[in-house]
Short mmCIF file of C-alpha atoms in Angstrom, two decimals:
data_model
loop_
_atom_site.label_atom_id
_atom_site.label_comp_id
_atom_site.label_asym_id
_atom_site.label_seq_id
_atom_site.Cartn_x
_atom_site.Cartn_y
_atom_site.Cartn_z
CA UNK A 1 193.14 169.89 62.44
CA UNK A 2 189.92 168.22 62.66
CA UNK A 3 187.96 166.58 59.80
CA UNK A 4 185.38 166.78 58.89
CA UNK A 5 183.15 163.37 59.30
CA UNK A 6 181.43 161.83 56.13
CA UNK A 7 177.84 161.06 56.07
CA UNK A 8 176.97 157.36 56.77
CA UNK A 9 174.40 155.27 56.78
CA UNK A 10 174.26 153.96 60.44
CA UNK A 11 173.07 150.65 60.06
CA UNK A 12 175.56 149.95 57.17
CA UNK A 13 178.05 151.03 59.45
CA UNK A 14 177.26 148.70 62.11
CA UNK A 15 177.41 145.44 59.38
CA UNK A 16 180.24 147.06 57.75
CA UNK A 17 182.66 147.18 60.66
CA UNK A 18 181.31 144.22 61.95
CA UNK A 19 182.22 142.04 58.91
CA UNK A 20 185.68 144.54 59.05
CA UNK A 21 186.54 143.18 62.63
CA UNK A 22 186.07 139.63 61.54
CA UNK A 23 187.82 139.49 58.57
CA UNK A 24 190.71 141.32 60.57
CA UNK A 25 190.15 138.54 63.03
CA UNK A 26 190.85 135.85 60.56
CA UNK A 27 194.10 137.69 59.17
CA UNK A 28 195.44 137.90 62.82
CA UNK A 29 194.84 134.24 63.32
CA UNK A 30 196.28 133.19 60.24
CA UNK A 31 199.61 135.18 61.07
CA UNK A 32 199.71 133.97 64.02
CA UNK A 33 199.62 130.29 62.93
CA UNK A 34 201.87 130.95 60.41
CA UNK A 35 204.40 132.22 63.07
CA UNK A 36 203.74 128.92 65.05
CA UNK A 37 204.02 126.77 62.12
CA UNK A 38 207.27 128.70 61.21
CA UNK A 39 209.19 128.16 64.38
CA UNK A 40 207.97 124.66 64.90
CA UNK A 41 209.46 123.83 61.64
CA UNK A 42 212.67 125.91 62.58
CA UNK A 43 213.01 124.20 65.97
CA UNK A 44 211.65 120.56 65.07
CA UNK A 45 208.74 121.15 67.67
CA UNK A 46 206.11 118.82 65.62
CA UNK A 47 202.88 121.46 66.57
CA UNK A 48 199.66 120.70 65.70
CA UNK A 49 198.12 123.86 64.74
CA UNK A 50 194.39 121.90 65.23
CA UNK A 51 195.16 121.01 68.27
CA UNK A 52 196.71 124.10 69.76
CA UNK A 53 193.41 125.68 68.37
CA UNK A 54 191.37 123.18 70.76
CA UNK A 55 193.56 123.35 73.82
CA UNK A 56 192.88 127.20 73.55
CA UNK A 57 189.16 127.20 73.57
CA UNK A 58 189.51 126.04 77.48
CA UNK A 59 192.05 128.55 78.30
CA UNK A 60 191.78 131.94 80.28
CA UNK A 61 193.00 133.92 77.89
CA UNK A 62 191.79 133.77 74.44
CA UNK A 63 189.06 130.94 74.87
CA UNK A 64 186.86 131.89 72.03
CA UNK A 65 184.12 130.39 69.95
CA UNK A 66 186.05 131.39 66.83
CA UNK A 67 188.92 128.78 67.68
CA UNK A 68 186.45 125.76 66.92
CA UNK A 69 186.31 127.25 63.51
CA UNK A 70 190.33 127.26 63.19
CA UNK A 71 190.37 123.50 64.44
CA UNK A 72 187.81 122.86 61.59
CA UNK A 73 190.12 124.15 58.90
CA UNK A 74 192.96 122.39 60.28
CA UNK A 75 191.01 118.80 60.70
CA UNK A 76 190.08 119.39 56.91
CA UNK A 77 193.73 120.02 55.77
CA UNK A 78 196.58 119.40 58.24
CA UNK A 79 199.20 121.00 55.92
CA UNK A 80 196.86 124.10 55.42
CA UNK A 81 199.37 126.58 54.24
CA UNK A 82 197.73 129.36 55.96
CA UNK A 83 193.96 130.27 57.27
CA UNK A 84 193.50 132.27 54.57
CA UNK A 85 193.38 129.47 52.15
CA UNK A 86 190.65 127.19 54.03
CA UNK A 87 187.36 127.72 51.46
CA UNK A 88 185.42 128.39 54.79
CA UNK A 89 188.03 131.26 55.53
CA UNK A 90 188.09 132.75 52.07
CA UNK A 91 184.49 132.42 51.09
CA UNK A 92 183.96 134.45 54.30
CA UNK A 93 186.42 137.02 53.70
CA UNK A 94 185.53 137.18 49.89
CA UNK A 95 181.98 137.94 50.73
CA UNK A 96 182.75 140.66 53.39
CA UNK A 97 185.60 142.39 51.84
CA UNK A 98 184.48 145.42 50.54
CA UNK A 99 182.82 146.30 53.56
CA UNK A 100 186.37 145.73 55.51
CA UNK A 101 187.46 148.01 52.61
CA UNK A 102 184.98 151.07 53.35
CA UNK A 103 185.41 150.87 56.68
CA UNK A 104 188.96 151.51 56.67
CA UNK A 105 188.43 153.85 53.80
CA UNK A 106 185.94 155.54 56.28
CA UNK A 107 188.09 155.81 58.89
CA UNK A 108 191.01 157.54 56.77
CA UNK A 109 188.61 159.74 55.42
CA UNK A 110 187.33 160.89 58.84
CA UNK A 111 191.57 161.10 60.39
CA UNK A 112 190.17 157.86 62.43
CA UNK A 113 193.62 155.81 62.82
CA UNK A 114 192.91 151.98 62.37
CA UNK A 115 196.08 150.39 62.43
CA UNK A 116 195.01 146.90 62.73
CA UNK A 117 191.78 146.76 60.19
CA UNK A 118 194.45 148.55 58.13
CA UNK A 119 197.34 146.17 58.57
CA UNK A 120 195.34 143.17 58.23
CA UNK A 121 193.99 144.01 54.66
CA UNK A 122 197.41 144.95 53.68
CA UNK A 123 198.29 141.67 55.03
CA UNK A 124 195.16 140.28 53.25
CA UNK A 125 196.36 141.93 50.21
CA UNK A 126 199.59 140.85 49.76
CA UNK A 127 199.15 137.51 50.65
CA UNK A 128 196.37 137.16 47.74
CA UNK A 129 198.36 139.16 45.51
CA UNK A 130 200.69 136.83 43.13
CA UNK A 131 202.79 140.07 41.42
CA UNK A 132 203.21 142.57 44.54
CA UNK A 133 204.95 145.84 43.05
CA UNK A 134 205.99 146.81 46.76
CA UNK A 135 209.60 145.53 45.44
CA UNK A 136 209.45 147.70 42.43
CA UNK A 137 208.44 150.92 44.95
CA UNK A 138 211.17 149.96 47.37
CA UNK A 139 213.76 149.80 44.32
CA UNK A 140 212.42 153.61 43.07
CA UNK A 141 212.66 155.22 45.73
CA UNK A 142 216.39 153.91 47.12
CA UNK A 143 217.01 154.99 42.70
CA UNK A 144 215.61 158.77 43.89
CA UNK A 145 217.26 159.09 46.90
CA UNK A 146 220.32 157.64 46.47
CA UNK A 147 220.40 156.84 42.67
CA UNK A 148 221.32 153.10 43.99
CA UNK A 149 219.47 152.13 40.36
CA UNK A 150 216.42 149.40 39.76
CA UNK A 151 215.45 146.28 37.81
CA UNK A 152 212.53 146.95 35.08
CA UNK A 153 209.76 144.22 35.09
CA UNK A 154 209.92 144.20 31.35
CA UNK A 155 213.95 143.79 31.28
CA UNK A 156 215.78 140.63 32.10
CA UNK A 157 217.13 140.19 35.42
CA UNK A 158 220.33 141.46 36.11
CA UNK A 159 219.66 144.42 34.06
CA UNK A 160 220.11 147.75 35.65
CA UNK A 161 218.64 151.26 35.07
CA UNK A 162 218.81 154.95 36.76
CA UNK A 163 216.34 157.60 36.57
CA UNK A 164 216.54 161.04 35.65
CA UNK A 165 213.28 161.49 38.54
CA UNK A 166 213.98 165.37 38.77
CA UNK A 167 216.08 168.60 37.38
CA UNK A 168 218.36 167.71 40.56
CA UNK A 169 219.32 164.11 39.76
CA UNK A 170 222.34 163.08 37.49
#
């Protein structure tokens, strides 16, 4: 059905998803460095993730203004462990983050499907995130459907419990 729209300031909404977009930007980026970095490693194929950012500002394809900024991070640190560790990257995404966070709020609100500003924080999110519970959800839920049983944060490792999650379960 449709839903209903929620009132906005328009000029907000303009700087909002504008910082959202960039900040989405830099996530993509930094994933796909990390892939680069990943298989050069793998395959011994010595990249230089500085210099691929350089060679691509004269390309056809992605050429953008944005890649001198990506060479920057790399000529500070050439073992930069991922783009979204560079100070320039995080004090950037640090500032606009809550408006990357209403806009994607916004758009679930209003039945708008953003699978990319969406993805990206979640990517954003995790990445920042030193204790991610995602583990914890995957273990509950296999312990509900399947009673297949889960570690307790609290509990040493090893150690194994089952829940009683409804009147059905044994």
């Amino acid at each position: 059905g449709v839903v209903e729209t929620p009132k906005v300031d328009k000029t907000q909404l303009i700087a909002d998803v504008e910082a959202a977009l960039y900040c989405s930007k830099i996530c993509s980026y930094a994933q796909g460095m990390n892939l680069i970095q990943s298989a050069s490693n793998t395959y011994n194929w010595g990249v230089n993730l500085g210099e691929c950012a350089r060679i691509w500002t004269g390309g056809c394809i992605i050429r953008a203004q944005f890649l001198k900024t990506i060479k920057a991070a790399y000529d500070r640190d050439a073992e930069l462990p991922s783009l979204l560790v560079d100070p320039a990257f995080t004090s950037q995404i640090m500032e606009a983050q809550a408006a990357w966070r209403r806009v994607v709020v916004l758009c679930c609100q209003a039945g708008i499907p953003t699978p990319s500003l969406y993805s990206s924080l979640a990517y954003f999110d995790s990445y920042r995130s030193t204790d991610l519970d995602t583990a914890s959800l995957v273990q509950a839920q296999r312990d509900f459907f399947g009673s297949h049983t889960f570690e307790r944060k609290d509990k040493p490792r090893g150690e194994f419990f089952h829940c009683k999650w409804t009147s059905a379960h044994f």
